[in-house]
Amino acid sequence: MDVEVREYQPSDLPAVTRLWREIHWIDDSDRMARALEVFLDGADAVVGVLDGEAEALVHRTPGVIRYDDRDLPLAAITAVTTSVIGRNRGLATRLTRASVAEGARAGAAVAALGMFEQGFYDRFGFGSCPYTIQLDFDPGDLRVAAPSATPVRVTRDDWADVADLMDRRRRSHGEVRLDRPQAVRAELDWFEDPFLGFGFRDDAGRLRACLVGTCAAENGPFRVGLLAYVDDADLHDLLGLLRSLSAQIRRVCLVEPARIQVQDLLDRPIRSHDLLEPDHRPPHSAMAWYQLRILDLEACVAARRWPGEEVAFDLVLRDPLSEPTWPGLSGEYTVTVGETSTVERGHRGGFPVLDADVSSLSRLWFGARPASGLAVTADLSGPPELLDALDRALLLPPPLPGLAF
């Protein structure tokens, strides 16, 4: 078969639609197909073509990722798909390498993606981020006040309002904002029916909080797939809204928002869990589902401001990704972490040496895992005194994206 790698073209849509249906990313409905067309319209995407047909696609969406209290430009790899015909030909590898390198060349400081399995994307320098926690609970157990206002329905037709809220929502360390509102429109269309969306609007009519999900049956579970809010009072209103569902809904499935511990707001959570028969206990889960990697080392290092004692070290960095359009980050550097953090090429000498691959360094720098832990489980090593100092200097909240991509 003749193999070609090139940019996605609108004429590829029928082949890509067939591909996505073949791998069960979308069903046979017209709504799902239209959502895919919206998702691809004007997007940064590359395809692998076999005998004139697109049999693989990698999709990239620009955005920003929060690092502490500032934003860094992000290249989000928002789809990696290969048909049955196109598999075992290295297409996903070639397209992903090209897409990540192009994101770096376009100015992104960080790349991130959702993984189908841990391991495959390590070959591009990606490292796993912390666990995302999903809680299942009876909404009647929430110890929160009723909402301060009457909720409104949020439908798929409100996608522009939801996209606007996603841009304005409160974001903590690691949270992602995607630049293309079409991504939100497509995501809402991809929610399974019955689609349920509720929220609150401010005096100007703008959404200040919303949650969107689907409900499997009359009594639930209600699975919340999107939750966004402008400030903490809005979050309380959303939790109060969930509690109001308890007259009918017996179970809510919710990814825990950043900064809070939902169990703090549940009435007798351990007793409620233990009173259930084992086969009916809510399946709380914790799973690392997304990965990231540094693309612009200088920008990422500069984003860290550490008020404690300055930490300086020589870095030996290995990057498995190197493309004709972008050479990757392999090399030797001198890094200083302090009130003003810096990185420069070469070793000054006299500093302790940190040896790491870019996957491990990315996890360390974003606070996904401490240096001392990565030295046990990942490709990172250095003197114990340096690892301890980095544990303190890079102590950050867990980097949670706040949306699925």
mmCIF file of C-alpha atoms in Angstrom:
data_model
loop_
_atom_site.group_PDB
_atom_site.id
_atom_site.type_symbol
_atom_site.label_atom_id
_atom_site.label_comp_id
_atom_site.label_asym_id
_atom_site.label_seq_id
_atom_site.Cartn_x
_atom_site.Cartn_y
_atom_site.Cartn_z
ATOM 1 C CA MET A 1 0.000 0.000 0.000
ATOM 2 C CA ASP A 2 1.126 3.543 -0.736
ATOM 3 C CA VAL A 3 1.460 5.564 2.511
ATOM 4 C CA GLU A 4 1.176 9.359 2.708
ATOM 5 C CA VAL A 5 1.234 11.694 5.711
ATOM 6 C CA ARG A 6 -0.302 15.125 5.144
ATOM 7 C CA GLU A 7 -2.602 17.760 6.630
ATOM 8 C CA TYR A 8 -6.281 16.921 7.007
ATOM 9 C CA GLN A 9 -8.517 18.199 4.208
ATOM 10 C CA PRO A 10 -12.331 18.573 4.264
ATOM 11 C CA SER A 11 -12.507 15.945 1.521
ATOM 12 C CA ASP A 12 -11.186 13.434 4.101
ATOM 13 C CA LEU A 13 -14.343 13.773 6.228
ATOM 14 C CA PRO A 14 -16.207 10.697 4.871
ATOM 15 C CA ALA A 15 -13.172 8.477 5.427
ATOM 16 C CA VAL A 16 -12.545 9.865 8.929
ATOM 17 C CA THR A 17 -16.242 9.469 9.822
ATOM 18 C CA ARG A 18 -16.074 5.835 8.733
ATOM 19 C CA LEU A 19 -12.858 5.422 10.745
ATOM 20 C CA TRP A 20 -14.400 6.854 13.939
ATOM 21 C CA ARG A 21 -17.489 4.674 13.572
ATOM 22 C CA GLU A 22 -15.315 1.645 12.935
ATOM 23 C CA ILE A 23 -13.432 2.143 16.210
ATOM 24 C CA HIS A 24 -16.655 3.093 18.086
ATOM 25 C CA TRP A 25 -15.654 6.631 18.947
ATOM 26 C CA ILE A 26 -18.998 7.743 17.509
ATOM 27 C CA ASP A 27 -22.196 5.873 16.674
ATOM 28 C CA ASP A 28 -24.116 5.835 13.412
ATOM 29 C CA SER A 29 -26.309 8.852 14.220
ATOM 30 C CA ASP A 30 -26.272 12.002 12.131
ATOM 31 C CA ARG A 31 -25.755 14.053 15.305
ATOM 32 C CA MET A 32 -22.478 12.336 16.098
ATOM 33 C CA ALA A 33 -21.287 12.719 12.508
ATOM 34 C CA ARG A 34 -22.127 16.445 12.488
ATOM 35 C CA ALA A 35 -20.241 16.846 15.761
ATOM 36 C CA LEU A 36 -17.180 15.265 14.192
ATOM 37 C CA GLU A 37 -17.429 17.664 11.249
ATOM 38 C CA VAL A 38 -17.560 20.606 13.694
ATOM 39 C CA PHE A 39 -14.629 19.166 15.630
ATOM 40 C CA LEU A 40 -12.497 18.937 12.480
ATOM 41 C CA ASP A 41 -13.544 22.220 10.863
ATOM 42 C CA GLY A 42 -10.512 24.512 10.737
ATOM 43 C CA ALA A 43 -8.582 22.235 13.081
ATOM 44 C CA ASP A 44 -4.878 21.412 13.183
ATOM 45 C CA ALA A 45 -4.963 17.777 12.115
ATOM 46 C CA VAL A 46 -2.818 15.378 10.141
ATOM 47 C CA VAL A 47 -3.880 12.169 8.446
ATOM 48 C CA GLY A 48 -2.192 8.970 7.359
ATOM 49 C CA VAL A 49 -3.422 8.022 3.881
ATOM 50 C CA LEU A 50 -3.302 4.480 2.500
ATOM 51 C CA ASP A 51 -4.160 4.035 -1.167
ATOM 52 C CA GLY A 52 -5.925 7.392 -1.247
ATOM 53 C CA GLU A 53 -8.035 6.901 1.919
ATOM 54 C CA ALA A 54 -7.437 8.529 5.321
ATOM 55 C CA GLU A 55 -6.909 5.612 7.712
ATOM 56 C CA ALA A 56 -5.412 7.517 10.674
ATOM 57 C CA LEU A 57 -5.868 10.989 12.153
ATOM 58 C CA VAL A 58 -4.186 13.003 14.906
ATOM 59 C CA HIS A 59 -5.941 16.201 15.982
ATOM 60 C CA ARG A 60 -4.317 19.086 17.872
ATOM 61 C CA THR A 61 -6.070 21.955 19.686
ATOM 62 C CA PRO A 62 -4.240 25.041 20.997
ATOM 63 C CA GLY A 63 -4.985 26.332 24.460
ATOM 64 C CA VAL A 64 -3.363 27.200 27.777
ATOM 65 C CA ILE A 65 -2.502 25.245 30.900
ATOM 66 C CA ARG A 66 -2.322 26.881 34.320
ATOM 67 C CA TYR A 67 1.036 26.670 36.058
ATOM 68 C CA ASP A 68 0.611 27.924 39.623
ATOM 69 C CA ASP A 69 -0.798 31.423 39.003
ATOM 70 C CA ARG A 70 0.052 31.916 35.332
ATOM 71 C CA ASP A 71 -0.843 30.423 31.969
ATOM 72 C CA LEU A 72 1.475 28.588 29.598
ATOM 73 C CA PRO A 73 0.639 27.996 25.906
ATOM 74 C CA LEU A 74 -0.549 24.442 25.358
ATOM 75 C CA ALA A 75 -0.727 22.025 22.453
ATOM 76 C CA ALA A 76 -3.466 19.561 23.388
ATOM 77 C CA ILE A 77 -3.423 16.354 21.354
ATOM 78 C CA THR A 78 -7.192 15.916 21.271
ATOM 79 C CA ALA A 79 -7.518 12.782 19.137
ATOM 80 C CA VAL A 80 -5.276 9.931 18.023
ATOM 81 C CA THR A 81 -7.273 7.470 15.907
ATOM 82 C CA THR A 82 -6.332 4.670 13.520
ATOM 83 C CA SER A 83 -8.614 2.372 11.551
ATOM 84 C CA VAL A 84 -8.309 -1.405 11.580
ATOM 85 C CA ILE A 85 -6.848 -1.190 8.062
ATOM 86 C CA GLY A 86 -4.218 1.340 9.126
ATOM 87 C CA ARG A 87 -2.914 -0.394 12.239
ATOM 88 C CA ASN A 88 0.535 -1.932 12.700
ATOM 89 C CA ARG A 89 2.021 0.434 10.130
ATOM 90 C CA GLY A 90 3.422 3.036 12.533
ATOM 91 C CA LEU A 91 0.900 5.657 11.422
ATOM 92 C CA ALA A 92 -0.148 6.721 14.935
ATOM 93 C CA THR A 93 3.509 7.067 15.901
ATOM 94 C CA ARG A 94 4.423 9.113 12.826
ATOM 95 C CA LEU A 95 1.400 11.394 13.095
ATOM 96 C CA THR A 96 1.773 11.953 16.847
ATOM 97 C CA ARG A 97 5.477 12.766 16.541
ATOM 98 C CA ALA A 98 4.738 15.259 13.765
ATOM 99 C CA SER A 99 1.841 16.849 15.650
ATOM 100 C CA VAL A 100 3.764 17.308 18.905
ATOM 101 C CA ALA A 101 6.761 18.749 17.048
ATOM 102 C CA GLU A 102 4.501 21.139 15.136
ATOM 103 C CA GLY A 103 2.914 22.261 18.408
ATOM 104 C CA ALA A 104 6.378 23.075 19.752
ATOM 105 C CA ARG A 105 7.336 24.890 16.563
ATOM 106 C CA ALA A 106 4.109 26.910 16.805
ATOM 107 C CA GLY A 107 5.088 28.179 20.260
ATOM 108 C CA ALA A 108 3.464 25.818 22.765
ATOM 109 C CA ALA A 109 5.359 25.419 26.043
ATOM 110 C CA VAL A 110 3.557 22.207 27.027
ATOM 111 C CA ALA A 111 1.837 19.332 25.229
ATOM 112 C CA ALA A 112 -0.868 17.201 26.863
ATOM 113 C CA LEU A 113 -3.147 14.345 25.879
ATOM 114 C CA GLY A 114 -5.541 11.745 27.213
ATOM 115 C CA MET A 115 -4.047 8.261 26.940
ATOM 116 C CA PHE A 116 -5.731 5.043 25.874
ATOM 117 C CA GLU A 117 -3.098 3.164 27.885
ATOM 118 C CA GLN A 118 0.025 4.049 29.823
ATOM 119 C CA GLY A 119 3.220 3.403 27.903
ATOM 120 C CA PHE A 120 2.493 4.198 24.265
ATOM 121 C CA TYR A 121 2.963 7.960 24.567
ATOM 122 C CA ASP A 122 6.115 7.642 26.674
ATOM 123 C CA ARG A 123 7.977 7.284 23.385
ATOM 124 C CA PHE A 124 7.154 10.952 22.694
ATOM 125 C CA GLY A 125 8.298 12.143 26.118
ATOM 126 C CA PHE A 126 4.886 12.246 27.832
ATOM 127 C CA GLY A 127 4.591 11.459 31.526
ATOM 128 C CA SER A 128 1.535 10.516 33.570
ATOM 129 C CA CYS A 129 -0.168 13.078 35.774
ATOM 130 C CA PRO A 130 -1.848 12.407 39.143
ATOM 131 C CA TYR A 131 -4.932 10.335 39.681
ATOM 132 C CA THR A 132 -8.294 11.829 38.859
ATOM 133 C CA ILE A 133 -10.787 10.767 41.521
ATOM 134 C CA GLN A 134 -14.342 9.824 40.615
ATOM 135 C CA LEU A 135 -16.834 9.607 43.457
ATOM 136 C CA ASP A 136 -20.201 7.838 43.409
ATOM 137 C CA PHE A 137 -22.596 8.967 46.133
ATOM 138 C CA ASP A 138 -26.202 9.517 47.076
ATOM 139 C CA PRO A 139 -26.840 13.233 46.411
ATOM 140 C CA GLY A 140 -29.088 13.284 49.466
ATOM 141 C CA ASP A 141 -25.957 12.802 51.589
ATOM 142 C CA LEU A 142 -24.568 16.184 50.559
ATOM 143 C CA ARG A 143 -24.500 18.614 53.488
ATOM 144 C CA VAL A 144 -24.915 21.796 51.469
ATOM 145 C CA ALA A 145 -27.462 24.584 51.327
ATOM 146 C CA ALA A 146 -30.053 24.941 48.607
ATOM 147 C CA PRO A 147 -28.917 26.989 45.587
ATOM 148 C CA SER A 148 -29.072 30.754 45.957
ATOM 149 C CA ALA A 149 -30.994 31.084 42.688
ATOM 150 C CA THR A 150 -33.334 29.130 40.461
ATOM 151 C CA PRO A 151 -31.427 26.914 38.024
ATOM 152 C CA VAL A 152 -31.850 27.083 34.268
ATOM 153 C CA ARG A 153 -31.681 24.308 31.715
ATOM 154 C CA VAL A 154 -28.539 24.057 29.602
ATOM 155 C CA THR A 155 -29.005 22.369 26.237
ATOM 156 C CA ARG A 156 -26.743 21.504 23.330
ATOM 157 C CA ASP A 157 -27.932 24.715 21.670
ATOM 158 C CA ASP A 158 -26.262 26.656 24.512
ATOM 159 C CA TRP A 159 -22.786 25.479 23.445
ATOM 160 C CA ALA A 160 -21.502 29.033 22.885
ATOM 161 C CA ASP A 161 -22.513 30.024 26.433
ATOM 162 C CA VAL A 162 -20.861 26.912 27.828
ATOM 163 C CA ALA A 163 -17.692 27.615 25.830
ATOM 164 C CA ASP A 164 -17.669 31.170 27.195
ATOM 165 C CA LEU A 165 -18.002 29.830 30.743
ATOM 166 C CA MET A 166 -15.168 27.349 30.145
ATOM 167 C CA ASP A 167 -12.972 30.335 29.214
ATOM 168 C CA ARG A 168 -13.971 32.288 32.338
ATOM 169 C CA ARG A 169 -14.182 29.432 34.822
ATOM 170 C CA ARG A 170 -12.049 29.320 37.923
ATOM 171 C CA ARG A 171 -8.871 27.418 37.147
ATOM 172 C CA SER A 172 -6.266 26.018 39.487
ATOM 173 C CA HIS A 173 -2.817 24.566 38.863
ATOM 174 C CA GLY A 174 -2.859 22.207 35.878
ATOM 175 C CA GLU A 175 -6.293 23.179 34.593
ATOM 176 C CA VAL A 176 -6.664 23.442 30.827
ATOM 177 C CA ARG A 177 -8.510 25.900 28.611
ATOM 178 C CA LEU A 178 -8.905 25.088 24.927
ATOM 179 C CA ASP A 179 -9.001 27.957 22.449
ATOM 180 C CA ARG A 180 -11.525 26.611 19.934
ATOM 181 C CA PRO A 181 -15.173 26.912 21.099
ATOM 182 C CA GLN A 182 -16.033 24.318 18.456
ATOM 183 C CA ALA A 183 -14.431 21.751 20.768
ATOM 184 C CA VAL A 184 -17.126 22.441 23.380
ATOM 185 C CA ARG A 185 -19.876 22.282 20.749
ATOM 186 C CA ALA A 186 -18.648 18.899 19.553
ATOM 187 C CA GLU A 187 -18.214 17.590 23.103
ATOM 188 C CA LEU A 188 -21.811 18.464 24.020
ATOM 189 C CA ASP A 189 -23.080 16.725 20.887
ATOM 190 C CA TRP A 190 -21.085 13.623 21.799
ATOM 191 C CA PHE A 191 -22.800 13.271 25.186
ATOM 192 C CA GLU A 192 -25.055 10.249 25.161
ATOM 193 C CA ASP A 193 -28.796 10.703 25.496
ATOM 194 C CA PRO A 194 -30.641 11.442 27.646
ATOM 195 C CA PHE A 195 -28.660 14.698 27.789
ATOM 196 C CA LEU A 196 -29.135 16.671 31.013
ATOM 197 C CA GLY A 197 -27.694 20.117 31.617
ATOM 198 C CA PHE A 198 -28.416 22.650 34.342
ATOM 199 C CA GLY A 199 -26.793 25.828 35.539
ATOM 200 C CA PHE A 200 -27.127 29.362 36.804
ATOM 201 C CA ARG A 201 -26.970 32.681 34.992
ATOM 202 C CA ASP A 202 -25.841 36.034 36.388
ATOM 203 C CA ASP A 203 -27.788 39.298 36.158
ATOM 204 C CA ALA A 204 -26.333 39.921 32.702
ATOM 205 C CA GLY A 205 -27.570 36.545 31.465
ATOM 206 C CA ARG A 206 -24.149 34.893 31.246
ATOM 207 C CA LEU A 207 -23.678 31.403 32.590
ATOM 208 C CA ARG A 208 -21.826 31.542 35.892
ATOM 209 C CA ALA A 209 -22.009 27.815 36.603
ATOM 210 C CA CYS A 210 -23.197 24.678 34.888
ATOM 211 C CA LEU A 211 -23.046 20.906 34.951
ATOM 212 C CA VAL A 212 -23.823 18.581 32.083
ATOM 213 C CA GLY A 213 -24.226 14.848 32.076
ATOM 214 C CA THR A 214 -26.447 11.912 31.288
ATOM 215 C CA CYS A 215 -28.832 9.847 33.388
ATOM 216 C CA ALA A 216 -29.061 6.110 32.785
ATOM 217 C CA ALA A 217 -32.507 5.529 34.315
ATOM 218 C CA GLU A 218 -35.242 7.097 36.412
ATOM 219 C CA ASN A 219 -33.225 6.756 39.617
ATOM 220 C CA GLY A 220 -29.811 7.287 38.077
ATOM 221 C CA PRO A 221 -26.958 7.154 38.112
ATOM 222 C CA PHE A 222 -26.543 10.729 36.933
ATOM 223 C CA ARG A 223 -23.045 10.907 35.442
ATOM 224 C CA VAL A 224 -21.631 14.427 35.423
ATOM 225 C CA GLY A 225 -19.324 14.851 32.427
ATOM 226 C CA LEU A 226 -18.739 18.605 32.559
ATOM 227 C CA LEU A 227 -18.696 20.929 35.551
ATOM 228 C CA ALA A 228 -17.589 24.569 35.455
ATOM 229 C CA TYR A 229 -18.031 27.590 37.693
ATOM 230 C CA VAL A 230 -16.686 31.122 38.067
ATOM 231 C CA ASP A 231 -16.179 31.245 41.844
ATOM 232 C CA ASP A 232 -16.640 29.155 44.963
ATOM 233 C CA ALA A 233 -20.176 30.450 45.619
ATOM 234 C CA ASP A 234 -21.112 29.104 42.186
ATOM 235 C CA LEU A 235 -19.645 25.704 43.100
ATOM 236 C CA HIS A 236 -21.816 25.642 46.235
ATOM 237 C CA ASP A 237 -24.855 26.341 44.064
ATOM 238 C CA LEU A 238 -23.962 23.422 41.774
ATOM 239 C CA LEU A 239 -23.566 21.063 44.736
ATOM 240 C CA GLY A 240 -26.875 22.316 46.120
ATOM 241 C CA LEU A 241 -28.425 21.600 42.731
ATOM 242 C CA LEU A 242 -27.082 18.040 42.859
ATOM 243 C CA ARG A 243 -28.567 17.606 46.319
ATOM 244 C CA SER A 244 -31.968 18.725 45.023
ATOM 245 C CA LEU A 245 -31.947 15.747 42.649
ATOM 246 C CA SER A 246 -32.072 13.322 45.596
ATOM 247 C CA ALA A 247 -35.868 13.179 45.614
ATOM 248 C CA GLN A 248 -35.507 10.998 42.521
ATOM 249 C CA ILE A 249 -31.822 10.292 41.812
ATOM 250 C CA ARG A 250 -30.103 7.867 44.190
ATOM 251 C CA ARG A 251 -26.615 8.007 42.770
ATOM 252 C CA VAL A 252 -24.384 10.675 41.234
ATOM 253 C CA CYS A 253 -21.048 9.971 39.541
ATOM 254 C CA LEU A 254 -18.768 12.997 39.754
ATOM 255 C CA VAL A 255 -15.106 13.681 39.063
ATOM 256 C CA GLU A 256 -13.866 15.534 42.131
ATOM 257 C CA PRO A 257 -13.146 19.209 41.361
ATOM 258 C CA ALA A 258 -9.709 20.647 42.065
ATOM 259 C CA ARG A 259 -8.907 22.006 45.535
ATOM 260 C CA ILE A 260 -11.788 20.384 47.419
ATOM 261 C CA GLN A 261 -12.501 16.998 49.002
ATOM 262 C CA VAL A 262 -16.128 16.113 48.331
ATOM 263 C CA GLN A 263 -16.144 13.642 51.231
ATOM 264 C CA ASP A 264 -15.944 16.669 53.563
ATOM 265 C CA LEU A 265 -19.481 17.521 52.435
ATOM 266 C CA LEU A 266 -21.022 14.030 52.658
ATOM 267 C CA ASP A 267 -23.045 12.886 55.643
ATOM 268 C CA ARG A 268 -21.527 9.714 57.176
ATOM 269 C CA PRO A 269 -19.729 8.687 53.952
ATOM 270 C CA ILE A 270 -18.036 5.602 55.418
ATOM 271 C CA ARG A 271 -21.191 4.299 57.110
ATOM 272 C CA SER A 272 -23.266 4.916 53.960
ATOM 273 C CA HIS A 273 -20.704 2.992 51.952
ATOM 274 C CA ASP A 274 -20.398 0.070 54.380
ATOM 275 C CA LEU A 275 -24.162 -0.391 54.833
ATOM 276 C CA LEU A 276 -24.513 -1.305 51.184
ATOM 277 C CA GLU A 277 -24.108 -4.872 49.988
ATOM 278 C CA PRO A 278 -20.665 -5.398 48.406
ATOM 279 C CA ASP A 279 -22.124 -5.748 44.907
ATOM 280 C CA HIS A 280 -23.913 -2.411 45.238
ATOM 281 C CA ARG A 281 -21.202 -0.283 46.796
ATOM 282 C CA PRO A 282 -20.411 2.854 44.818
ATOM 283 C CA PRO A 283 -17.324 2.184 42.669
ATOM 284 C CA HIS A 284 -15.115 5.079 43.670
ATOM 285 C CA SER A 285 -12.108 5.135 41.381
ATOM 286 C CA ALA A 286 -8.728 6.800 41.014
ATOM 287 C CA MET A 287 -6.955 6.682 37.663
ATOM 288 C CA ALA A 288 -4.238 8.658 35.881
ATOM 289 C CA TRP A 289 -5.804 9.230 32.467
ATOM 290 C CA TYR A 290 -3.820 12.118 30.992
ATOM 291 C CA GLN A 291 -0.173 12.893 30.339
ATOM 292 C CA LEU A 292 1.899 15.971 29.593
ATOM 293 C CA ARG A 293 5.398 16.941 28.554
ATOM 294 C CA ILE A 294 7.513 20.084 28.447
ATOM 295 C CA LEU A 295 8.133 21.574 25.003
ATOM 296 C CA ASP A 296 9.668 24.941 25.962
ATOM 297 C CA LEU A 297 12.021 24.320 28.885
ATOM 298 C CA GLU A 298 12.857 27.996 29.423
ATOM 299 C CA ALA A 299 9.185 29.054 29.616
ATOM 300 C CA CYS A 300 8.271 26.233 32.008
ATOM 301 C CA VAL A 301 11.233 26.849 34.311
ATOM 302 C CA ALA A 302 10.554 30.605 34.385
ATOM 303 C CA ALA A 303 6.966 29.946 35.481
ATOM 304 C CA ARG A 304 8.130 28.569 38.846
ATOM 305 C CA ARG A 305 8.572 31.120 41.642
ATOM 306 C CA TRP A 306 9.949 29.593 44.842
ATOM 307 C CA PRO A 307 10.337 31.909 47.868
ATOM 308 C CA GLY A 308 12.494 29.456 49.803
ATOM 309 C CA GLU A 309 16.193 28.749 49.621
ATOM 310 C CA GLU A 310 17.410 28.752 46.016
ATOM 311 C CA VAL A 311 18.108 25.336 44.459
ATOM 312 C CA ALA A 312 20.668 25.082 41.620
ATOM 313 C CA PHE A 313 21.625 21.940 39.732
ATOM 314 C CA ASP A 314 23.136 20.702 36.509
ATOM 315 C CA LEU A 315 20.622 18.823 34.378
ATOM 316 C CA VAL A 316 21.312 15.993 31.937
ATOM 317 C CA LEU A 317 18.104 15.708 29.928
ATOM 318 C CA ARG A 318 17.104 13.014 27.430
ATOM 319 C CA ASP A 319 14.247 13.517 24.969
ATOM 320 C CA PRO A 320 13.060 10.632 22.759
ATOM 321 C CA LEU A 321 11.400 13.074 20.364
ATOM 322 C CA SER A 322 13.444 14.678 17.612
ATOM 323 C CA GLU A 323 11.929 15.730 14.295
ATOM 324 C CA PRO A 324 13.267 17.688 11.298
ATOM 325 C CA THR A 325 11.011 20.606 12.314
ATOM 326 C CA TRP A 326 11.971 20.505 16.022
ATOM 327 C CA PRO A 327 15.078 18.958 17.599
ATOM 328 C CA GLY A 328 13.644 18.137 21.017
ATOM 329 C CA LEU A 329 15.176 19.008 24.386
ATOM 330 C CA SER A 330 18.029 16.562 24.823
ATOM 331 C CA GLY A 331 21.139 18.176 26.223
ATOM 332 C CA GLU A 332 22.906 19.575 29.265
ATOM 333 C CA TYR A 333 21.520 22.541 31.215
ATOM 334 C CA THR A 334 22.046 24.516 34.395
ATOM 335 C CA VAL A 335 18.781 25.145 36.274
ATOM 336 C CA THR A 336 18.104 27.470 39.192
ATOM 337 C CA VAL A 337 14.834 27.340 41.134
ATOM 338 C CA GLY A 338 14.093 30.439 43.191
ATOM 339 C CA GLU A 339 12.169 33.717 43.235
ATOM 340 C CA THR A 340 13.302 33.947 39.622
ATOM 341 C CA SER A 341 13.890 30.525 38.088
ATOM 342 C CA THR A 342 16.237 30.195 35.134
ATOM 343 C CA VAL A 343 17.719 27.643 32.756
ATOM 344 C CA GLU A 344 20.730 27.968 30.493
ATOM 345 C CA ARG A 345 22.527 25.662 28.107
ATOM 346 C CA GLY A 346 25.565 23.810 29.382
ATOM 347 C CA HIS A 347 26.848 22.934 32.836
ATOM 348 C CA ARG A 348 28.481 25.537 35.054
ATOM 349 C CA GLY A 349 30.052 22.783 37.103
ATOM 350 C CA GLY A 350 30.139 22.439 40.860
ATOM 351 C CA PHE A 351 26.391 21.825 41.152
ATOM 352 C CA PRO A 352 24.771 18.478 41.917
ATOM 353 C CA VAL A 353 23.602 16.659 38.792
ATOM 354 C CA LEU A 354 20.015 15.628 38.057
ATOM 355 C CA ASP A 355 19.782 12.986 35.332
ATOM 356 C CA ALA A 356 16.296 12.588 33.814
ATOM 357 C CA ASP A 357 14.269 11.906 30.731
ATOM 358 C CA VAL A 358 11.810 14.607 29.665
ATOM 359 C CA SER A 359 8.850 12.512 30.831
ATOM 360 C CA SER A 360 10.124 12.398 34.420
ATOM 361 C CA LEU A 361 11.240 16.031 34.420
ATOM 362 C CA SER A 362 7.799 17.123 33.179
ATOM 363 C CA ARG A 363 6.075 15.197 35.951
ATOM 364 C CA LEU A 364 8.458 16.682 38.511
ATOM 365 C CA TRP A 365 8.115 20.254 37.252
ATOM 366 C CA PHE A 366 4.311 20.199 37.265
ATOM 367 C CA GLY A 367 4.113 18.597 40.688
ATOM 368 C CA ALA A 368 2.640 15.321 39.447
ATOM 369 C CA ARG A 369 5.116 13.439 41.638
ATOM 370 C CA PRO A 370 8.010 14.516 43.893
ATOM 371 C CA ALA A 371 11.619 14.011 42.868
ATOM 372 C CA SER A 372 12.177 11.455 45.627
ATOM 373 C CA GLY A 373 9.267 9.356 44.351
ATOM 374 C CA LEU A 374 10.236 9.619 40.677
ATOM 375 C CA ALA A 375 13.739 8.427 41.603
ATOM 376 C CA VAL A 376 12.092 5.158 42.694
ATOM 377 C CA THR A 377 9.635 4.577 39.821
ATOM 378 C CA ALA A 378 10.817 6.650 36.832
ATOM 379 C CA ASP A 379 13.910 7.611 34.845
ATOM 380 C CA LEU A 380 15.253 10.272 37.208
ATOM 381 C CA SER A 381 18.244 10.209 39.542
ATOM 382 C CA GLY A 382 20.354 12.543 41.612
ATOM 383 C CA PRO A 383 21.969 12.951 45.033
ATOM 384 C CA PRO A 384 19.494 12.480 47.908
ATOM 385 C CA GLU A 385 20.124 16.057 49.118
ATOM 386 C CA LEU A 386 19.142 17.451 45.700
ATOM 387 C CA LEU A 387 16.039 15.274 45.504
ATOM 388 C CA ASP A 388 14.930 16.452 48.954
ATOM 389 C CA ALA A 389 15.516 20.102 47.987
ATOM 390 C CA LEU A 390 13.479 19.677 44.789
ATOM 391 C CA ASP A 391 10.679 18.026 46.776
ATOM 392 C CA ARG A 392 10.352 21.295 48.679
ATOM 393 C CA ALA A 393 10.988 23.726 45.817
ATOM 394 C CA LEU A 394 8.511 22.071 43.428
ATOM 395 C CA LEU A 395 5.742 21.342 45.918
ATOM 396 C CA LEU A 396 2.590 22.239 43.955
ATOM 397 C CA PRO A 397 -1.095 21.243 44.020
ATOM 398 C CA PRO A 398 -1.966 18.225 41.856
ATOM 399 C CA PRO A 399 -2.184 19.325 38.195
ATOM 400 C CA LEU A 400 -5.786 18.450 37.291
ATOM 401 C CA PRO A 401 -7.071 19.537 33.840
ATOM 402 C CA GLY A 402 -10.703 20.211 34.816
ATOM 403 C CA LEU A 403 -11.967 18.869 31.480
ATOM 404 C CA ALA A 404 -11.613 15.765 29.366
ATOM 405 C CA PHE A 405 -9.771 15.932 26.070
#
